[in-house]
Short mmCIF file of N, CA and C in Angstrom, two decimals:
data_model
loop_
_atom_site.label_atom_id
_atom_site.label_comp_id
_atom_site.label_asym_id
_atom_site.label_seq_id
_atom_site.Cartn_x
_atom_site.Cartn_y
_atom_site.Cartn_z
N UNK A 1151 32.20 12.92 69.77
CA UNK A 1151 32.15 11.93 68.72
C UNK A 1151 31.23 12.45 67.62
N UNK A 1152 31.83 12.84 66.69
CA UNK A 1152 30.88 12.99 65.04
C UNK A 1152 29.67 12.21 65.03
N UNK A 1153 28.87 12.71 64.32
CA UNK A 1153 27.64 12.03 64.61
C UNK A 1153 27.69 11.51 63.12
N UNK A 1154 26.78 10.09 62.83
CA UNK A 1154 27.03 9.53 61.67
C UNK A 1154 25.87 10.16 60.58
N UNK A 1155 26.02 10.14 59.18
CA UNK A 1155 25.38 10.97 58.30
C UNK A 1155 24.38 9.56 57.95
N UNK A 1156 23.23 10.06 58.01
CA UNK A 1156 22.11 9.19 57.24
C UNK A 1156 22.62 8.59 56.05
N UNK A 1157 22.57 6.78 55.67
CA UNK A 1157 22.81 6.26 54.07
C UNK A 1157 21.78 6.04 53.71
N UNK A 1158 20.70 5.84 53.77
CA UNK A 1158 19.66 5.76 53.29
C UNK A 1158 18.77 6.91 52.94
N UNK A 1159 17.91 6.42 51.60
CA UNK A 1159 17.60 7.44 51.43
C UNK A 1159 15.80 7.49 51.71
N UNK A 1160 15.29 6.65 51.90
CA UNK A 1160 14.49 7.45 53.24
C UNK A 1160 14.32 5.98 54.27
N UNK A 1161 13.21 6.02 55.44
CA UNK A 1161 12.88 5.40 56.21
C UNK A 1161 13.34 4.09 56.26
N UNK A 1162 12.24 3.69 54.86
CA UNK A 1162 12.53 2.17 54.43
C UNK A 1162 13.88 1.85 54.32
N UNK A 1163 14.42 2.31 53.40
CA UNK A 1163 16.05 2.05 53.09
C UNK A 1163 16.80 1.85 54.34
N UNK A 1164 16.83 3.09 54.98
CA UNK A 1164 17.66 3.09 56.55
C UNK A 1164 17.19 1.79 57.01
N UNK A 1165 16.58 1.39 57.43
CA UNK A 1165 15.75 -0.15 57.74
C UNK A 1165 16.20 -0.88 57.54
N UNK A 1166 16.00 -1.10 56.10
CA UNK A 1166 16.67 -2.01 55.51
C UNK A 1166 18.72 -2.60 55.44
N UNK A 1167 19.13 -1.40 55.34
CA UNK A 1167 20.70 -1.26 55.54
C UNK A 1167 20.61 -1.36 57.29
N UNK A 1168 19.99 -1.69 58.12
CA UNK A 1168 20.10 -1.80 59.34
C UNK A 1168 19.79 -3.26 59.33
N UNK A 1169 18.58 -3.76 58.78
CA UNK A 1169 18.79 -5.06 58.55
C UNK A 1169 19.79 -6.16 58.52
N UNK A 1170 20.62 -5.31 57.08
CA UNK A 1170 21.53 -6.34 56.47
C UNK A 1170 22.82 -6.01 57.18
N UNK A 1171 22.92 -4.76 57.69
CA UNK A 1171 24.32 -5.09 59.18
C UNK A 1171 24.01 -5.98 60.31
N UNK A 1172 22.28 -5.98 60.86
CA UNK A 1172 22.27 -6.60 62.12
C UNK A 1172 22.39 -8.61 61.28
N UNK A 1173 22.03 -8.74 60.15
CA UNK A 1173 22.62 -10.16 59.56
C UNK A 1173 23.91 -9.98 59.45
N UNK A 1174 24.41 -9.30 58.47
CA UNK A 1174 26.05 -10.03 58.64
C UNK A 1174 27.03 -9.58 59.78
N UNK A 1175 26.79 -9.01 61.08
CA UNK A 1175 26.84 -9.24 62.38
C UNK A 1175 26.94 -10.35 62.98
N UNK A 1176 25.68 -11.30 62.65
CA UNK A 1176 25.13 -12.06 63.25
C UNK A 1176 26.01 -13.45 62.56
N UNK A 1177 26.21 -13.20 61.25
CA UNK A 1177 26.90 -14.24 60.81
C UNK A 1177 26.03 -14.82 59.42
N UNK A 1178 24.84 -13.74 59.06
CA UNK A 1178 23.84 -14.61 58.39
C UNK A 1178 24.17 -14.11 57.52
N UNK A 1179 23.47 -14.14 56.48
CA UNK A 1179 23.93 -13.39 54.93
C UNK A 1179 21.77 -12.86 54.97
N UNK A 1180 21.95 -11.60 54.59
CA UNK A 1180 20.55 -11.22 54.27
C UNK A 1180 20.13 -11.23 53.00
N UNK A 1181 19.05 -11.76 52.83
CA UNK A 1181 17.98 -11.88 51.68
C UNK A 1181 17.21 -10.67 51.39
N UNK A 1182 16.57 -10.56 49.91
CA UNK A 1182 15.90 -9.32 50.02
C UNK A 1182 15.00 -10.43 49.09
N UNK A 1183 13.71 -10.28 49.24
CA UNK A 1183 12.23 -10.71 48.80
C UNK A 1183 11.63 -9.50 48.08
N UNK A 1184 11.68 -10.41 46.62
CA UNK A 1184 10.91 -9.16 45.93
C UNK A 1184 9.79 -9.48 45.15
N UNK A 1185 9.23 -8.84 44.59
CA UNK A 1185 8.21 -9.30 44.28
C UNK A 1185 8.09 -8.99 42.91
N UNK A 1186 7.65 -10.52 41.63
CA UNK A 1186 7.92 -10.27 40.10
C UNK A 1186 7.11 -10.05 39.72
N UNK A 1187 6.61 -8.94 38.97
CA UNK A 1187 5.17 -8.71 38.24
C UNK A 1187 5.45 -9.43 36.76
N UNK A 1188 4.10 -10.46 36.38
CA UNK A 1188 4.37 -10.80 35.34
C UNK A 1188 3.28 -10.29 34.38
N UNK A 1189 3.20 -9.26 33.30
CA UNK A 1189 2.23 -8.83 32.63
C UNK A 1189 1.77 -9.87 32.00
N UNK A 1190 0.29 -9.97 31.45
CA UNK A 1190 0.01 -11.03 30.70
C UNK A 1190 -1.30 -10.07 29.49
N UNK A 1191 -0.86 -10.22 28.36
CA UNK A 1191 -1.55 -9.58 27.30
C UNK A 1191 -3.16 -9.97 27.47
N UNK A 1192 -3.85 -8.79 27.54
CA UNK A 1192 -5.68 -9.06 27.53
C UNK A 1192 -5.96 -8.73 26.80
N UNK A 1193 -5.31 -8.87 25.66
CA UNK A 1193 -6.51 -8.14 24.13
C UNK A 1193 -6.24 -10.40 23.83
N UNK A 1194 -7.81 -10.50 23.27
CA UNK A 1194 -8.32 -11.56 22.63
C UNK A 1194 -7.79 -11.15 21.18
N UNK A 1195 -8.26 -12.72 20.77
CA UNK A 1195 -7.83 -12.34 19.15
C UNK A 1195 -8.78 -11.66 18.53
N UNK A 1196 -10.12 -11.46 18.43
CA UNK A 1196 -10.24 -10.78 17.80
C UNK A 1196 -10.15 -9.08 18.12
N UNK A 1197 -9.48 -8.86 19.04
CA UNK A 1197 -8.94 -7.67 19.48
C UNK A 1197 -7.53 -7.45 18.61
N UNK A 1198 -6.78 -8.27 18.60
CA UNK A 1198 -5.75 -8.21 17.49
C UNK A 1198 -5.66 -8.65 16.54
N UNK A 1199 -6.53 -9.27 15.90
CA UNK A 1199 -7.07 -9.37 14.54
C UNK A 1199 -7.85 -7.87 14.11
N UNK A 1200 -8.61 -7.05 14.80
CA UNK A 1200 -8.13 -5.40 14.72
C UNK A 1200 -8.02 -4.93 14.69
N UNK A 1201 -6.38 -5.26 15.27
CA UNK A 1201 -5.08 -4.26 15.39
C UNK A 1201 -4.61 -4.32 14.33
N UNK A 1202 -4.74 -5.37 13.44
CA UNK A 1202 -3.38 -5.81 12.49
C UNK A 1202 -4.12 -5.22 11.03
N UNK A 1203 -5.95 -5.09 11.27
CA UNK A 1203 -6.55 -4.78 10.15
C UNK A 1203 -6.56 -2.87 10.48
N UNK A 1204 -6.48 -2.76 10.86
CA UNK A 1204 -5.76 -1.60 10.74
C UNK A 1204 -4.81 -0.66 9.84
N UNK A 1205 -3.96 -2.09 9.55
CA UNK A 1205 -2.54 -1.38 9.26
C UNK A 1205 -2.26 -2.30 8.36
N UNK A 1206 -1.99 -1.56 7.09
CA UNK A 1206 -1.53 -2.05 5.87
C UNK A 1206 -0.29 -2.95 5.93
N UNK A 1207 0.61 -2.35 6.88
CA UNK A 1207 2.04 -3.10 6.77
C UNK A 1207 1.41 -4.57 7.69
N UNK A 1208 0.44 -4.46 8.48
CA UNK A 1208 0.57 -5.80 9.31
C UNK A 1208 0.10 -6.72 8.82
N UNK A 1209 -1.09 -6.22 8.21
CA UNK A 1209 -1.80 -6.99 7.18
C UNK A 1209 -0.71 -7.79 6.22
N UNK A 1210 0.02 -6.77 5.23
CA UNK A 1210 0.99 -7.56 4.40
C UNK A 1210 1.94 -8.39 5.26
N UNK A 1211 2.35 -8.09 6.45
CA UNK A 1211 3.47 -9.29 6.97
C UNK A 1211 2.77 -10.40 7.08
N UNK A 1212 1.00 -10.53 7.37
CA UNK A 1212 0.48 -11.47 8.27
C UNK A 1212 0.54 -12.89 6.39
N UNK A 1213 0.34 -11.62 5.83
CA UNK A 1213 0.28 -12.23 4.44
C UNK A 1213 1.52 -13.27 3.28
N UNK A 1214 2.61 -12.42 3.76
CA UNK A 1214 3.74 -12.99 3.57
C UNK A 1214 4.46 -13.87 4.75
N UNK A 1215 3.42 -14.03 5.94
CA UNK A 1215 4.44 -15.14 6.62
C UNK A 1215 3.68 -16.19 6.45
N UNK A 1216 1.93 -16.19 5.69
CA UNK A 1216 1.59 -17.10 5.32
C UNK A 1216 1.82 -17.71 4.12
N UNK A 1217 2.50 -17.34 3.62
CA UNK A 1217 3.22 -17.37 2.12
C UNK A 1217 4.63 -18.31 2.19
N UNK A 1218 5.29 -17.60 3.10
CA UNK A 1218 6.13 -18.32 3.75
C UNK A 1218 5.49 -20.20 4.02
N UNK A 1219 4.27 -20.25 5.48
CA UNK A 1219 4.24 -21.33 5.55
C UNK A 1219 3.60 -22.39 4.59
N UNK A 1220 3.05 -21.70 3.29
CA UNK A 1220 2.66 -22.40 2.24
C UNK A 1220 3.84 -23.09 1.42
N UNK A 1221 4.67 -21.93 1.05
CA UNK A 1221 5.83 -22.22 0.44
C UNK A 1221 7.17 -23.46 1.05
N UNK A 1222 6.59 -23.56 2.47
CA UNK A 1222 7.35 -24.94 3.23
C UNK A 1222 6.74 -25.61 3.72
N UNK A 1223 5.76 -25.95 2.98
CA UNK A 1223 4.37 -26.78 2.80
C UNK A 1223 3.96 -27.39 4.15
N UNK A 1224 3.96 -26.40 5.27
CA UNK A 1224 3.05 -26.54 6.57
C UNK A 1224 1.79 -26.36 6.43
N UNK A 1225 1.43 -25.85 5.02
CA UNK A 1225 -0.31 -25.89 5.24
C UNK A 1225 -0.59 -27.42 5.16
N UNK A 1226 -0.01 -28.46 4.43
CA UNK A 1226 -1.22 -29.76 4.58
C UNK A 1226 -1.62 -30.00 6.10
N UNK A 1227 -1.00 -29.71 7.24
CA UNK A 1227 -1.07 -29.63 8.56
C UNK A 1227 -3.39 -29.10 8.55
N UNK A 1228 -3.61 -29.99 9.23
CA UNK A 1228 -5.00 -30.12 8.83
C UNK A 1228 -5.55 -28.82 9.83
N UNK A 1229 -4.95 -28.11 10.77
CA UNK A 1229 -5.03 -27.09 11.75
C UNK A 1229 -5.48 -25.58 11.09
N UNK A 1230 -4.45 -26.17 9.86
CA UNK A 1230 -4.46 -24.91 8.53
C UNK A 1230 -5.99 -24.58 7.43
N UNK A 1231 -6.44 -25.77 7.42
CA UNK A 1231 -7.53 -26.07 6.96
C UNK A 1231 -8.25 -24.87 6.83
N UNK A 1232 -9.24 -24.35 7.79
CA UNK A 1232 -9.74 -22.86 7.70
C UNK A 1232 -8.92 -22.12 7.07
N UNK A 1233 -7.64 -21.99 7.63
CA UNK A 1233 -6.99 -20.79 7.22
C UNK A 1233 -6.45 -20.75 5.55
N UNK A 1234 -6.17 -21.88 4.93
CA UNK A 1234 -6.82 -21.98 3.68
C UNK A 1234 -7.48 -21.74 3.08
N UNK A 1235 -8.99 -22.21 3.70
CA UNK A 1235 -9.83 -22.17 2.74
C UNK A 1235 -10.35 -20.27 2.90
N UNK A 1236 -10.12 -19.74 3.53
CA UNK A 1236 -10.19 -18.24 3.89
C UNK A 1236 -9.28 -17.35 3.31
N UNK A 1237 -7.82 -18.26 2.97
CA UNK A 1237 -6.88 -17.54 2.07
C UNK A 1237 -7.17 -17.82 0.41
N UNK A 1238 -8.13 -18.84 -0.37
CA UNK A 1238 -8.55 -19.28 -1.84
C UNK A 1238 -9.69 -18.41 -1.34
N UNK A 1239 -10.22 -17.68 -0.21
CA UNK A 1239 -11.68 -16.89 -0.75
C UNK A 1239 -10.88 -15.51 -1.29
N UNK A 1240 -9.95 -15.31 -0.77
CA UNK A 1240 -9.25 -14.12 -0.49
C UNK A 1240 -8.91 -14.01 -2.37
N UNK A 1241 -8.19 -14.71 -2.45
CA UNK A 1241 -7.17 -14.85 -4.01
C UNK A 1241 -8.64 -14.84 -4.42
N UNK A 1242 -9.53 -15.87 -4.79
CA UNK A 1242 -10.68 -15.67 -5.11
C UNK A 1242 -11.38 -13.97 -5.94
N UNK A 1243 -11.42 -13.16 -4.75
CA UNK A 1243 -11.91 -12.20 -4.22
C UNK A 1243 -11.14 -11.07 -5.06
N UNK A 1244 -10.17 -11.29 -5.20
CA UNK A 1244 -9.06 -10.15 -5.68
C UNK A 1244 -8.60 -10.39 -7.27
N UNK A 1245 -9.12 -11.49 -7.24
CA UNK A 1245 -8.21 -11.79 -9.19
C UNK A 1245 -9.67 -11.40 -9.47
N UNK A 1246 -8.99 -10.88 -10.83
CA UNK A 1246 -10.09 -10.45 -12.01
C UNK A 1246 -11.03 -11.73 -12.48
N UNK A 1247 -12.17 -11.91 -12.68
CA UNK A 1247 -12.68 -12.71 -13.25
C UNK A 1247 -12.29 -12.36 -15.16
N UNK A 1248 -12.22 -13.62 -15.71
CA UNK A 1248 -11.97 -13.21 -17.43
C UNK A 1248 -13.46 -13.77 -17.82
#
């Protein structure tokens, strides 16, 4: 009698495909348990506050999506408050005095 060729490709595997014949043998259906890694970002904000000062382009997006929420008047939202009054130091800061 031919001898049968290894399907697995190592230990574990063979195991495992021995597993799931001795279940559906048995009549069971086999499960496999895995395990989900969920990354979770550790840079703080002012770790990516920066990142973003860094880089000219991020800077300008961070700039134009606040432009954006001015322009669809989510700043009266009182949350915005700081971030206002930090964006009139800014304009402030950059226009020419006459």
């Amino acid at each position: 009698m031919p001898s049968r060729r290894p399907t697995g490709c190592s230990d574990r595997c063979k195991g495992a495909a021995y597993e799931e014949r001795r279940a559906a043998a048995n009549g069971a259906g086999a499960a496999k348990i895995v395990d989900i890694v969920v990354e979770r970002d550790s840079h703080g904000v002012s770790e990516r506050a920066n990142r973003v000062m860094e880089s000219s382009v991020a800077c300008r997006r961070v700039l134009d999506h606040l432009a954006e929420l001015a322009g669809s008047g989510q700043f009266p939202d009182p949350k915005w408050d700081t971030t206002v009054r930090s964006l009139t130091k800014l304009i402030t800061t950059v226009t020419p005095r006459r």
